[in-house]
PDB file of C-alpha atoms in Angstrom:
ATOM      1  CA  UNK A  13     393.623  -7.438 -86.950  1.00  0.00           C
ATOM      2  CA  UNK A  14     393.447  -9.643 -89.808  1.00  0.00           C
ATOM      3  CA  UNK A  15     393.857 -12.525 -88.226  1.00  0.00           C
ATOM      4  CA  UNK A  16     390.564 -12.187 -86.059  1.00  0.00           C
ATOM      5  CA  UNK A  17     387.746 -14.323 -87.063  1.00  0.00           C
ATOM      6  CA  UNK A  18     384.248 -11.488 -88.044  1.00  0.00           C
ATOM      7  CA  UNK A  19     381.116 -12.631 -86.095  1.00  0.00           C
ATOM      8  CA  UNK A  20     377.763 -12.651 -88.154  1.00  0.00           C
ATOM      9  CA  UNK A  21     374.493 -12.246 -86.961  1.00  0.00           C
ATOM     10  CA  UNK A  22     371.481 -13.719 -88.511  1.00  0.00           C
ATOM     11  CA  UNK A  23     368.971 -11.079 -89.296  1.00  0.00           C
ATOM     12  CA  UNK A  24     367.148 -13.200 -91.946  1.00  0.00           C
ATOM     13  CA  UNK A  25     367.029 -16.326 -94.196  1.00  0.00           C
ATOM     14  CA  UNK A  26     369.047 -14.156 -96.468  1.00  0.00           C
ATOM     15  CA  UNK A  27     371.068 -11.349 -94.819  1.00  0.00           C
ATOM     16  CA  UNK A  28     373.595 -11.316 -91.954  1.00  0.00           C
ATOM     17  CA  UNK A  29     375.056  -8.486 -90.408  1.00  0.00           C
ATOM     18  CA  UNK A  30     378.838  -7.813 -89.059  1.00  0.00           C
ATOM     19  CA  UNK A  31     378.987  -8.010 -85.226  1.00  0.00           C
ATOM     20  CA  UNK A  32     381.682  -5.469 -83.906  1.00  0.00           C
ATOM     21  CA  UNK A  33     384.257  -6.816 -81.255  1.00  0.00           C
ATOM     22  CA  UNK A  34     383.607  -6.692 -77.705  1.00  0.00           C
ATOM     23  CA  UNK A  35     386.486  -4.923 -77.085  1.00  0.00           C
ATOM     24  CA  UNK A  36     386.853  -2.809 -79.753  1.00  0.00           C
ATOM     25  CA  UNK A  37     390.379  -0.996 -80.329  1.00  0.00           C
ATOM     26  CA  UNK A  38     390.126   2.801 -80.526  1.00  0.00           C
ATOM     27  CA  UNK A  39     391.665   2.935 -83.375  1.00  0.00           C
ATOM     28  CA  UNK A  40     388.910   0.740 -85.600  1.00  0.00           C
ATOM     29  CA  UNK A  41     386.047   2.562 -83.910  1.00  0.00           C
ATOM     30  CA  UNK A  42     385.086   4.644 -80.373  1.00  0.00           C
ATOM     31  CA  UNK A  43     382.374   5.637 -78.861  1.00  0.00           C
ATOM     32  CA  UNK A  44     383.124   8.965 -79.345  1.00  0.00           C
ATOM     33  CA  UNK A  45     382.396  10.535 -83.325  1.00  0.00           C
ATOM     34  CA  UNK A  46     382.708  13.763 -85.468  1.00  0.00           C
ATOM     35  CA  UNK A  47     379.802  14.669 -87.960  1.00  0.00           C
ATOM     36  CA  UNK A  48     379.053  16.784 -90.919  1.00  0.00           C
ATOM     37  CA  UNK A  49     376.227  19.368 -90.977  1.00  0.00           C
ATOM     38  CA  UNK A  50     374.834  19.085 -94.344  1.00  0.00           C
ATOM     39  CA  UNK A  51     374.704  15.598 -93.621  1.00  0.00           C
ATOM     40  CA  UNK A  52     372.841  15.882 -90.745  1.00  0.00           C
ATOM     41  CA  UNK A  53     370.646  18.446 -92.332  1.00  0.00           C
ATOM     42  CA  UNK A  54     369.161  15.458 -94.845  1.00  0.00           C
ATOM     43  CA  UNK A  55     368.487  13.192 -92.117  1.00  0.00           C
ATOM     44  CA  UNK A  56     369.248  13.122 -88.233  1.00  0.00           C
ATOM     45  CA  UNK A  57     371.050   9.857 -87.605  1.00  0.00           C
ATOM     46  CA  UNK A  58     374.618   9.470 -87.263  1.00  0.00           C
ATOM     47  CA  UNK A  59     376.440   7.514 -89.647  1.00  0.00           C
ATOM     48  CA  UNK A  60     378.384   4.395 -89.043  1.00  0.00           C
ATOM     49  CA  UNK A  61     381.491   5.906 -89.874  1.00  0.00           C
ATOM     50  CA  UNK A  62     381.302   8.605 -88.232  1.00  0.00           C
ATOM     51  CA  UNK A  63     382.561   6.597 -85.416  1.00  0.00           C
ATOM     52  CA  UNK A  64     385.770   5.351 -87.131  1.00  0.00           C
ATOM     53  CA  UNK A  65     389.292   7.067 -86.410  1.00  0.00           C
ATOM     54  CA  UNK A  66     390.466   7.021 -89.677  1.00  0.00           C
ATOM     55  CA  UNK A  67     386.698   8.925 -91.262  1.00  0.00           C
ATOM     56  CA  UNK A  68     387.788  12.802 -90.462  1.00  0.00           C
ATOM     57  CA  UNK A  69     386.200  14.364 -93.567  1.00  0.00           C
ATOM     58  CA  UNK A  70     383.046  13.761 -95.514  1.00  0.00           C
ATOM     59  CA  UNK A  71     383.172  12.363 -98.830  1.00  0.00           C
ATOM     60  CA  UNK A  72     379.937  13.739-100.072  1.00  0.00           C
ATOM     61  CA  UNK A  73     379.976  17.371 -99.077  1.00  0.00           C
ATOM     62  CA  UNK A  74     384.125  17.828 -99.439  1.00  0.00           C
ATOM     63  CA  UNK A  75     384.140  19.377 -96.000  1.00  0.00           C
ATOM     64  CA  UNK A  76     386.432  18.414 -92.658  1.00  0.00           C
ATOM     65  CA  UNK A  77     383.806  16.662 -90.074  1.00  0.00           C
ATOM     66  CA  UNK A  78     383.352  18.635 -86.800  1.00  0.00           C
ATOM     67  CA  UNK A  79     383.928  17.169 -83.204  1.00  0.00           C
ATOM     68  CA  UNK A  80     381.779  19.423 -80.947  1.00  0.00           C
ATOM     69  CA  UNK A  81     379.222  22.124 -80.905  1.00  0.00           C
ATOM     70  CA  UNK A  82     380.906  24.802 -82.345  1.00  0.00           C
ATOM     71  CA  UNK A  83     379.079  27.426 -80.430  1.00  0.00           C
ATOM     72  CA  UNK A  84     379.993  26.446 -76.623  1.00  0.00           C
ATOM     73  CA  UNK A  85     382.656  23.630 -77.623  1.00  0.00           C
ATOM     74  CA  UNK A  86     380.551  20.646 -75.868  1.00  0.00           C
ATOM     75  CA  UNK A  87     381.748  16.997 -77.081  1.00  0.00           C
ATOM     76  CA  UNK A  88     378.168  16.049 -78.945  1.00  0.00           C
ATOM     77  CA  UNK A  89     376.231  12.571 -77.812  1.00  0.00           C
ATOM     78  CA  UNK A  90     373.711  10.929 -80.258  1.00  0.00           C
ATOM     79  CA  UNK A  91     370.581  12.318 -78.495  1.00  0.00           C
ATOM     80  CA  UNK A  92     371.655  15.661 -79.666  1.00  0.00           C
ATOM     81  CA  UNK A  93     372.281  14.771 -83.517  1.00  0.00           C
ATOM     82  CA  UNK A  94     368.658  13.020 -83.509  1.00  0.00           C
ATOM     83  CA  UNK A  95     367.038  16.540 -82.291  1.00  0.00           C
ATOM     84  CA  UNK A  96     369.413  18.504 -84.646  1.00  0.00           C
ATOM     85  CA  UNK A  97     370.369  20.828 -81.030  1.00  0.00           C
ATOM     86  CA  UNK A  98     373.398  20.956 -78.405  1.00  0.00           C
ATOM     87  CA  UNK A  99     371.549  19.939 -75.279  1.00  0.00           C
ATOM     88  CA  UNK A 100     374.124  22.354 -73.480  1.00  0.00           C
ATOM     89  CA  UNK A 101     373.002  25.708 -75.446  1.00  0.00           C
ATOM     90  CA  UNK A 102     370.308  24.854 -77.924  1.00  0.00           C
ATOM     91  CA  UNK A 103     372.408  25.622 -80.910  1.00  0.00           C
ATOM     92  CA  UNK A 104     370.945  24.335 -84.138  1.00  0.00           C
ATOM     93  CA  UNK A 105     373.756  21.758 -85.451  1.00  0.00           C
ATOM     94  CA  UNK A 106     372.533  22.268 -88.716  1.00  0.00           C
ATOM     95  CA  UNK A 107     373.614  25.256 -89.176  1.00  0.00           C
ATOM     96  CA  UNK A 108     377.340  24.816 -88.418  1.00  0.00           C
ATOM     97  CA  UNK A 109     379.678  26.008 -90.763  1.00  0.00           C
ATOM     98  CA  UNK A 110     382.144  23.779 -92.211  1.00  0.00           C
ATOM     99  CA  UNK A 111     386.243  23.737 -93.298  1.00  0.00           C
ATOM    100  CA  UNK A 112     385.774  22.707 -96.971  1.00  0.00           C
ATOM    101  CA  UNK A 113     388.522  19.834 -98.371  1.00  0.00           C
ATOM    102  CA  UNK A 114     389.983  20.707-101.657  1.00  0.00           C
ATOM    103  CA  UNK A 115     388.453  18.174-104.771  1.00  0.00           C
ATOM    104  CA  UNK A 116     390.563  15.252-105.373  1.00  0.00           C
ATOM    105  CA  UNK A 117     392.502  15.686-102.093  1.00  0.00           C
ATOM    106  CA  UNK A 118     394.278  12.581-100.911  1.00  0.00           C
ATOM    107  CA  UNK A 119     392.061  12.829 -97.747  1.00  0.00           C
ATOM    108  CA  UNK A 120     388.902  12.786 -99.482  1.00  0.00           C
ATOM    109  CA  UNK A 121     390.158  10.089-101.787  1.00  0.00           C
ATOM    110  CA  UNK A 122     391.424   8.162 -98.425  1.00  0.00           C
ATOM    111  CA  UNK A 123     387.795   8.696 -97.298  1.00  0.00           C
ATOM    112  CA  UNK A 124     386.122   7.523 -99.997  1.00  0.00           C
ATOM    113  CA  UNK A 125     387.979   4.115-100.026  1.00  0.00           C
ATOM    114  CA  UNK A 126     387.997   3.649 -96.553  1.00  0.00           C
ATOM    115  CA  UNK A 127     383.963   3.897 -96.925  1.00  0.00           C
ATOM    116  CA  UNK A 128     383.667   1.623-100.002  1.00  0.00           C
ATOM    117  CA  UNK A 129     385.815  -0.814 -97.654  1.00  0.00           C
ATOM    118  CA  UNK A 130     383.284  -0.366 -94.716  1.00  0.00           C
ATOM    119  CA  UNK A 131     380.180  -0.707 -96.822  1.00  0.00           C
ATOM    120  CA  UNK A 132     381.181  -2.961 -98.865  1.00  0.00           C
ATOM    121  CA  UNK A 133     381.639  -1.101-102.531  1.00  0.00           C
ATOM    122  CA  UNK A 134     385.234  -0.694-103.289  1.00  0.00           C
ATOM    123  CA  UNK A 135     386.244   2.402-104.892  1.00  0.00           C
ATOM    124  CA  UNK A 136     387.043   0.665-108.521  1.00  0.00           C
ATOM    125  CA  UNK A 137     388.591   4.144-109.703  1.00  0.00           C
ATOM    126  CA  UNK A 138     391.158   4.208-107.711  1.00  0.00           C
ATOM    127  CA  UNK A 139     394.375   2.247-108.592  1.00  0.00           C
ATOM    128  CA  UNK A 140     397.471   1.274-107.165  1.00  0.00           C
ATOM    129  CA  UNK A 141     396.519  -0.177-103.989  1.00  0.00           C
ATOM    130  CA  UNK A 142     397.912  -3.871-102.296  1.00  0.00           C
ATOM    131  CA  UNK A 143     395.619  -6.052-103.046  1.00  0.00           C
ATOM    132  CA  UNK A 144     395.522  -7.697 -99.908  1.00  0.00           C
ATOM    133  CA  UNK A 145     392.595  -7.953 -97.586  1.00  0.00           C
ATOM    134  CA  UNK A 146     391.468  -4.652 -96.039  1.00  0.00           C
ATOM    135  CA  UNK A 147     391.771  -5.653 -92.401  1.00  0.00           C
ATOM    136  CA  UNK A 148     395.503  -5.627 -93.078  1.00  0.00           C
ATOM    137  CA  UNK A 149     395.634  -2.144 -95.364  1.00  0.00           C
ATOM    138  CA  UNK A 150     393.830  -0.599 -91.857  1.00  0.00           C
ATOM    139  CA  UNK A 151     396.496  -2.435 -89.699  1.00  0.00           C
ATOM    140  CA  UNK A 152     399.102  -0.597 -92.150  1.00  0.00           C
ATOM    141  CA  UNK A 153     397.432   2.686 -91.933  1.00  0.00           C
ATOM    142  CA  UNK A 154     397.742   2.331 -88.515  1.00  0.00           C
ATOM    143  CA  UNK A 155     401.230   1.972 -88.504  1.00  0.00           C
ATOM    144  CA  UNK A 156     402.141   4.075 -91.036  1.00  0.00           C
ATOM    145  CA  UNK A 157     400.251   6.905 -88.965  1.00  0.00           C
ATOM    146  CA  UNK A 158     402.115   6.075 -85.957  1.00  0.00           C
ATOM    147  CA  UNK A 159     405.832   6.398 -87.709  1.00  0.00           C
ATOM    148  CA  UNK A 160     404.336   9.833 -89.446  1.00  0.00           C
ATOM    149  CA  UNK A 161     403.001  11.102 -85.998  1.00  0.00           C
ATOM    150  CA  UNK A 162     407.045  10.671 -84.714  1.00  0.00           C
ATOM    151  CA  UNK A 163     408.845  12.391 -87.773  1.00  0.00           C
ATOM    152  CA  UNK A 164     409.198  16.014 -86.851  1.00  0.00           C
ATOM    153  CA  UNK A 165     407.263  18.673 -88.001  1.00  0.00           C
ATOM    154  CA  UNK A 166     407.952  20.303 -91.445  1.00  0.00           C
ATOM    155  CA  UNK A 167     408.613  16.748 -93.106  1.00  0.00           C
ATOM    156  CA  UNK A 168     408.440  17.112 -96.851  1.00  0.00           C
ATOM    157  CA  UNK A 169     406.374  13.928 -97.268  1.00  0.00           C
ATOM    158  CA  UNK A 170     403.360  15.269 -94.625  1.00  0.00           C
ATOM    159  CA  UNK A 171     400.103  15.939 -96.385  1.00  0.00           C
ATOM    160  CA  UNK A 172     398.138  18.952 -95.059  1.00  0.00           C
ATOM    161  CA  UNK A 173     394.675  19.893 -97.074  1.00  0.00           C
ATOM    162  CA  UNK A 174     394.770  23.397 -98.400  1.00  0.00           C
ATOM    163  CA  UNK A 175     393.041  25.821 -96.094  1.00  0.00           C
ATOM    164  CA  UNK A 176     393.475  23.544 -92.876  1.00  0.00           C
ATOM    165  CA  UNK A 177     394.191  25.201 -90.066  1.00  0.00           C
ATOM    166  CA  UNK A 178     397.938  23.807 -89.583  1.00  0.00           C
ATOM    167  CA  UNK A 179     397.963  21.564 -87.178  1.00  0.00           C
ATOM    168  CA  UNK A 180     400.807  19.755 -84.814  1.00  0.00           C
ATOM    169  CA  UNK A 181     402.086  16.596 -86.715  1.00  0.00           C
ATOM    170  CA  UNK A 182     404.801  16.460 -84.625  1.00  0.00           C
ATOM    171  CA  UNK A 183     403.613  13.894 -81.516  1.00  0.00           C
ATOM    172  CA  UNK A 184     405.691  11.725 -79.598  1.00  0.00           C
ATOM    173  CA  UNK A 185     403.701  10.801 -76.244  1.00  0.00           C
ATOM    174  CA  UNK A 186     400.380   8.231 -76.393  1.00  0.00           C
ATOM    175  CA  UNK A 187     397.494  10.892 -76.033  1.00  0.00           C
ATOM    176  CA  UNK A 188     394.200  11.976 -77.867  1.00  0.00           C
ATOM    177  CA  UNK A 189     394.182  12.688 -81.739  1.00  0.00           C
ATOM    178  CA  UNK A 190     392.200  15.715 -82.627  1.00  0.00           C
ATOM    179  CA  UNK A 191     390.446  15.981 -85.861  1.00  0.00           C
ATOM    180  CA  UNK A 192     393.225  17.758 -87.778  1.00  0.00           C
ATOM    181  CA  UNK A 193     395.761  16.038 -86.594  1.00  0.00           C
ATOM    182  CA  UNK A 194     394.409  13.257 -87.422  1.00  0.00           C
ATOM    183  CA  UNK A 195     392.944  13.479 -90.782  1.00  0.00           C
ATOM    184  CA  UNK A 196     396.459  14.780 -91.767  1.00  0.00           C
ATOM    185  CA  UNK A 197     398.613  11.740 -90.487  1.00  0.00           C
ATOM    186  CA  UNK A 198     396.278   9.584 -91.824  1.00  0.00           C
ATOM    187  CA  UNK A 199     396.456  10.976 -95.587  1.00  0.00           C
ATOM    188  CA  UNK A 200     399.895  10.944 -94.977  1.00  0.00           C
ATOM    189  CA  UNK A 201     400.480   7.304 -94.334  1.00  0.00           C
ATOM    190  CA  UNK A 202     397.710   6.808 -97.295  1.00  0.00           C
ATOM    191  CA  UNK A 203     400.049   7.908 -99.865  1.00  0.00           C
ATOM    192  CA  UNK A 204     402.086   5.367 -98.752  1.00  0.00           C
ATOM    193  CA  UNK A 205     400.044   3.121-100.053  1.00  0.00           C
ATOM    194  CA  UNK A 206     398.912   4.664-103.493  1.00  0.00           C
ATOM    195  CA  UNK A 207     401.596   3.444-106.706  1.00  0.00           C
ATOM    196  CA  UNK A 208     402.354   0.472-104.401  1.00  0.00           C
ATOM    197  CA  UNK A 209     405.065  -0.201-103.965  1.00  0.00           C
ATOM    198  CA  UNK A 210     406.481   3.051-105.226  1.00  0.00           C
ATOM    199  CA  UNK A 211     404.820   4.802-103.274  1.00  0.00           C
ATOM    200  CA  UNK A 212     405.997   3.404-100.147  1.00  0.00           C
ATOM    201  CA  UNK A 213     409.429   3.434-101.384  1.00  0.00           C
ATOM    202  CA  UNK A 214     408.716   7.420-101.884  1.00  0.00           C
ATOM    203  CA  UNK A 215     407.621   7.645 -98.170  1.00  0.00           C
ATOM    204  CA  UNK A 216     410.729   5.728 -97.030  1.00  0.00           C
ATOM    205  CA  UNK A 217     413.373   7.810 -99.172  1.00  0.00           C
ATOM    206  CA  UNK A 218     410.955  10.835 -97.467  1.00  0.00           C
ATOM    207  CA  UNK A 219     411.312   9.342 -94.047  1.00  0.00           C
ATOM    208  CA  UNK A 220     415.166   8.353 -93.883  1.00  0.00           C
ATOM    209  CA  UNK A 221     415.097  12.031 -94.300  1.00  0.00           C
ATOM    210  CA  UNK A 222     412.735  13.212 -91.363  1.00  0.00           C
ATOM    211  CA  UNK A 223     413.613  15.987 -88.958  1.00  0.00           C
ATOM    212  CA  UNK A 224     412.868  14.030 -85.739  1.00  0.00           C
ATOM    213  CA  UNK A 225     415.464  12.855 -83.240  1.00  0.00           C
ATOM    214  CA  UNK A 226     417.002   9.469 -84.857  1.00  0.00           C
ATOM    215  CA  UNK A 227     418.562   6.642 -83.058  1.00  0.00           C
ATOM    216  CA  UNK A 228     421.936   5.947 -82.609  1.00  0.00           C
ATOM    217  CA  UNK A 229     422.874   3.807 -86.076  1.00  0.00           C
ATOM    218  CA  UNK A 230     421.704   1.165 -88.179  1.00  0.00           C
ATOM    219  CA  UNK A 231     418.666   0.450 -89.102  1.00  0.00           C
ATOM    220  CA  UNK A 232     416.629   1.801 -86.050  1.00  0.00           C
ATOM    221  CA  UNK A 233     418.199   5.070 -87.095  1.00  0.00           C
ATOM    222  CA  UNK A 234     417.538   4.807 -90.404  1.00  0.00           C
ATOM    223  CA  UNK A 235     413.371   4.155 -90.095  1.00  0.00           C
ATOM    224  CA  UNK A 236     413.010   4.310 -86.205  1.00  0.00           C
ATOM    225  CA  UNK A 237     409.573   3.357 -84.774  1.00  0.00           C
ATOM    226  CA  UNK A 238     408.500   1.938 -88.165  1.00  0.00           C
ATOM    227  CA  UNK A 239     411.300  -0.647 -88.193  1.00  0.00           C
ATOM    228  CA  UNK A 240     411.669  -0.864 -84.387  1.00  0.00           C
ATOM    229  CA  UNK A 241     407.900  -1.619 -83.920  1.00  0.00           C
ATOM    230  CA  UNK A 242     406.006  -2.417 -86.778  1.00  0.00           C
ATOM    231  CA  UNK A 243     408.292  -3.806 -88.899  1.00  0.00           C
ATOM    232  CA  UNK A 244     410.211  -6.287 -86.500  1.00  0.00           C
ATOM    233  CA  UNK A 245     406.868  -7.017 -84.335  1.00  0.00           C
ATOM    234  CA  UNK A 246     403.410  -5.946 -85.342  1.00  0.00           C
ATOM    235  CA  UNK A 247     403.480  -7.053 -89.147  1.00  0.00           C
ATOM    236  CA  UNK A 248     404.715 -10.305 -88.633  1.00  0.00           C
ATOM    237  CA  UNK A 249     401.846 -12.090 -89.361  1.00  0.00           C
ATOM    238  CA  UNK A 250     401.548 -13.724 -92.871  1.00  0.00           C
ATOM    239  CA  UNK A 251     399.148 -10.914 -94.021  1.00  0.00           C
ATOM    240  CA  UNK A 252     401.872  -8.201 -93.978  1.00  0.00           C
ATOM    241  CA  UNK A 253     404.033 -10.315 -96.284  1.00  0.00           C
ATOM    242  CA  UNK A 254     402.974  -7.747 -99.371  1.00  0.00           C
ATOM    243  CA  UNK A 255     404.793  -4.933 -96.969  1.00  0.00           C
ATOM    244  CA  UNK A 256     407.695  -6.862 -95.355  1.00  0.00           C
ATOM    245  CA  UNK A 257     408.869  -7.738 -98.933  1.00  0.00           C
ATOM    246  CA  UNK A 258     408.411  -4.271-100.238  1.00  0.00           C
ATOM    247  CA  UNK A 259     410.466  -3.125 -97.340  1.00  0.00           C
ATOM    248  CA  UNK A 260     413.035  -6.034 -98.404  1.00  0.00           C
ATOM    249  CA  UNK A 261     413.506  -4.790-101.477  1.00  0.00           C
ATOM    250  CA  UNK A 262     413.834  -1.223-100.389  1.00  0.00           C
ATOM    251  CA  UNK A 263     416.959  -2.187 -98.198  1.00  0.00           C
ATOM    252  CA  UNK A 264     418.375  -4.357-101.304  1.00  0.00           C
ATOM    253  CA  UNK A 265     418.036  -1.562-103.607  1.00  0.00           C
ATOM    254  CA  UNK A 266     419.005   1.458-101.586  1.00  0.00           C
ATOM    255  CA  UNK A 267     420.404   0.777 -97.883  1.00  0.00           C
ATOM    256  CA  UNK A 268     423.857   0.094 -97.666  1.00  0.00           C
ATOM    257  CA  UNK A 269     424.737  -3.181 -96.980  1.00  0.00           C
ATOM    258  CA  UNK A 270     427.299  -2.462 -93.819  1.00  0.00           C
ATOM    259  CA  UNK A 271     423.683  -1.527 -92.218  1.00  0.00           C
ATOM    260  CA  UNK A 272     422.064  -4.557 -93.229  1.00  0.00           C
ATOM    261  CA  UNK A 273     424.449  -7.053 -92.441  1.00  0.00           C
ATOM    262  CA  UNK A 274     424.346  -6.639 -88.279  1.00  0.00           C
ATOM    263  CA  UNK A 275     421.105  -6.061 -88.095  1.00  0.00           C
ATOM    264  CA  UNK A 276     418.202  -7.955 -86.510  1.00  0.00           C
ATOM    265  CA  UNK A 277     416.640  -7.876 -90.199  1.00  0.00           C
ATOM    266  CA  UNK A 278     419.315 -10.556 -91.518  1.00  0.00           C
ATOM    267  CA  UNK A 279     418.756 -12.713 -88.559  1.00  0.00           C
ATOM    268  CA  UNK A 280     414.253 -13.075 -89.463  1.00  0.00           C
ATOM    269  CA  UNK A 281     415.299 -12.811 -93.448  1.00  0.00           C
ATOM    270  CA  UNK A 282     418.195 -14.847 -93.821  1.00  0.00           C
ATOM    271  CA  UNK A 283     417.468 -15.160 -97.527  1.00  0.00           C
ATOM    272  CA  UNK A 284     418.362 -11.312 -98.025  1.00  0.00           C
ATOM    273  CA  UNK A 285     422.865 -12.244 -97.591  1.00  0.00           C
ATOM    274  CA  UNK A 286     422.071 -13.725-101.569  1.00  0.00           C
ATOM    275  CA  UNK A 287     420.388 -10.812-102.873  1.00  0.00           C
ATOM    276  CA  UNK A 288     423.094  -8.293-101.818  1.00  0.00           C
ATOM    277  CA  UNK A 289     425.815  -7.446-104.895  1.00  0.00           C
ATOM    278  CA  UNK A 290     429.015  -8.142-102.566  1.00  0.00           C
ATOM    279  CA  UNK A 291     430.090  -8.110 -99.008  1.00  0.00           C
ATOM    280  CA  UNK A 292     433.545  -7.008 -97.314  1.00  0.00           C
ATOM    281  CA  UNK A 293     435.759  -9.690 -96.344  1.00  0.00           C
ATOM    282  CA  UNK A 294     434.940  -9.043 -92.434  1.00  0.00           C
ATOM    283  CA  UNK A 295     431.146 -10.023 -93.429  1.00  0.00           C
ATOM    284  CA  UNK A 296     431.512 -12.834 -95.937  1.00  0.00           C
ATOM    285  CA  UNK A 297     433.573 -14.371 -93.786  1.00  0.00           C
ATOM    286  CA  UNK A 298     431.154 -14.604 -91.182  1.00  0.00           C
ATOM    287  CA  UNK A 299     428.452 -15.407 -93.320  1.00  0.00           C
ATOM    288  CA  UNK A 300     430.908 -18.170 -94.711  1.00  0.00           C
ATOM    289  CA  UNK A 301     431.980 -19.362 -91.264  1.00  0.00           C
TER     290      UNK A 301
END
């Protein structure tokens, strides 16, 4: 999260290295990875990123990454990528075939910056971003995901590579992300991002409209677990301040204000009552006192 201080270790007089948490969320980086055969073809080592959630395609090869042997389905451990087999049936990893990405896809581009971000190099070609530390853009991804993963399938704003196999963007209980499933929410809640903060106002005119089971009224129905959750608790920290006032000015601009004026929003943001045109009588009366 960004507010967590980075640990550095001393390699030299000159260089220090990142030291990863001891507790490490899943979601930043597990033990488990996927990998790419051409990659592993030039050299047998896997990659740092390999190990990160968010990493589901390669961005040098345009292909999807692959999770297990693809001969007798065994999850892969590193042994096996350093001697280029499957310890379970000897297949050569090498030559697994792979599910290419189309070029320029928003999950390659997603891929590319999230590497530049991890290694250091930002992707200088790419525009439109927050320019706000990249802990927090991660901590938004996350989020983002999490709303997408809750929408109903068939949502007009979900982002699905041509020639992926189609997979189920639909989830609502805590459980395992598989590759495809993945890679797709992920590039979904990246375009959220991209134009900011157009972009994001794109995904919430996109999401307002979602399929999914809604709550009863207000707000909550309106943008559900992204309001309930991430909104009103996990991006409360002064490095979500680039989001919470794009979301401010969404709800200005676009939400009715009968929706507004009960909700829990009005009660953190005070400051929004001035920004609204009018009120009814019932509301600026209270507001009055």
């Amino acid at each position: 999260t960004p507010d967590q201080q980075v640990a550095q270790l001393q390699i030299s007089s000159d260089r220090k290295l990142p030291v990863l948490f001891g507790h490490s969320t899943r979601n930043y980086y597990t033990p488990r990875f996927a990998w790419c055969p051409d990659c592993l073809a030039k050299a047998r080592y896997v990659r740092l990123h390999w190990h990160i959630p968010f990493v589901t395609c390669c961005e040098v090869h345009s292909c999807w990454l692959l999770e297990e042997c693809p001969a007798c389905q065994m999850r892969l451990k590193e042994p096996d990528i350093l001697n280029g087999n499957c310890s379970g049936c000897q297949f050569c990893l090498e030559q697994a075939g792979s599910i290419p990405v189309p070029s320029g896809d928003w999950l390659l581009v997603m891929t590319s910056t999230i590497i530049g971000w991890l290694y250091g190099h930002m992707n200088t070609t790419l525009i439109g971003l927050p320019t706000v530390q990249t802990a927090a853009l991660l901590r938004v991804l996350q989020g983002l995901r999490s709303a997408v993963q809750r929408a109903g399938n068939e949502w007009d704003f979900h982002h699905v590579p041509m020639g992926t196999p189609i997979p189920n963007l639909d989830i609502v209980k805590q459980r395992y992300l598989p590759l495809f499933e993945r890679g797709c929410l992920y590039a979904t809640a990246f375009r959220a991002l991209l134009d900011w903060p157009y972009g994001f106002w794109a995904f919430l005119d996109a999401y307002r409209r979602r399929p999914a089971a809604k709550e009863e009224s207000g707000l909550r129905r309106e943008f559900g677990v992204l309001y309930i959750s991430w909104m009103m608790r996990f991006w409360k920290q002064p490095a979500f301040d680039f989001i919470q006032n794009a979301f401010n000015d969404y709800l200005v601009d676009r939400v009715p204000v009968y929706q507004i004026m009960d909700s829990s929003r009005i009660q953190a943001y005070p400051d929004l009552v001035d920004r609204f045109d009018y009120l009814d009588r019932k509301q600026a009366t209270a507001y009055l006192n």
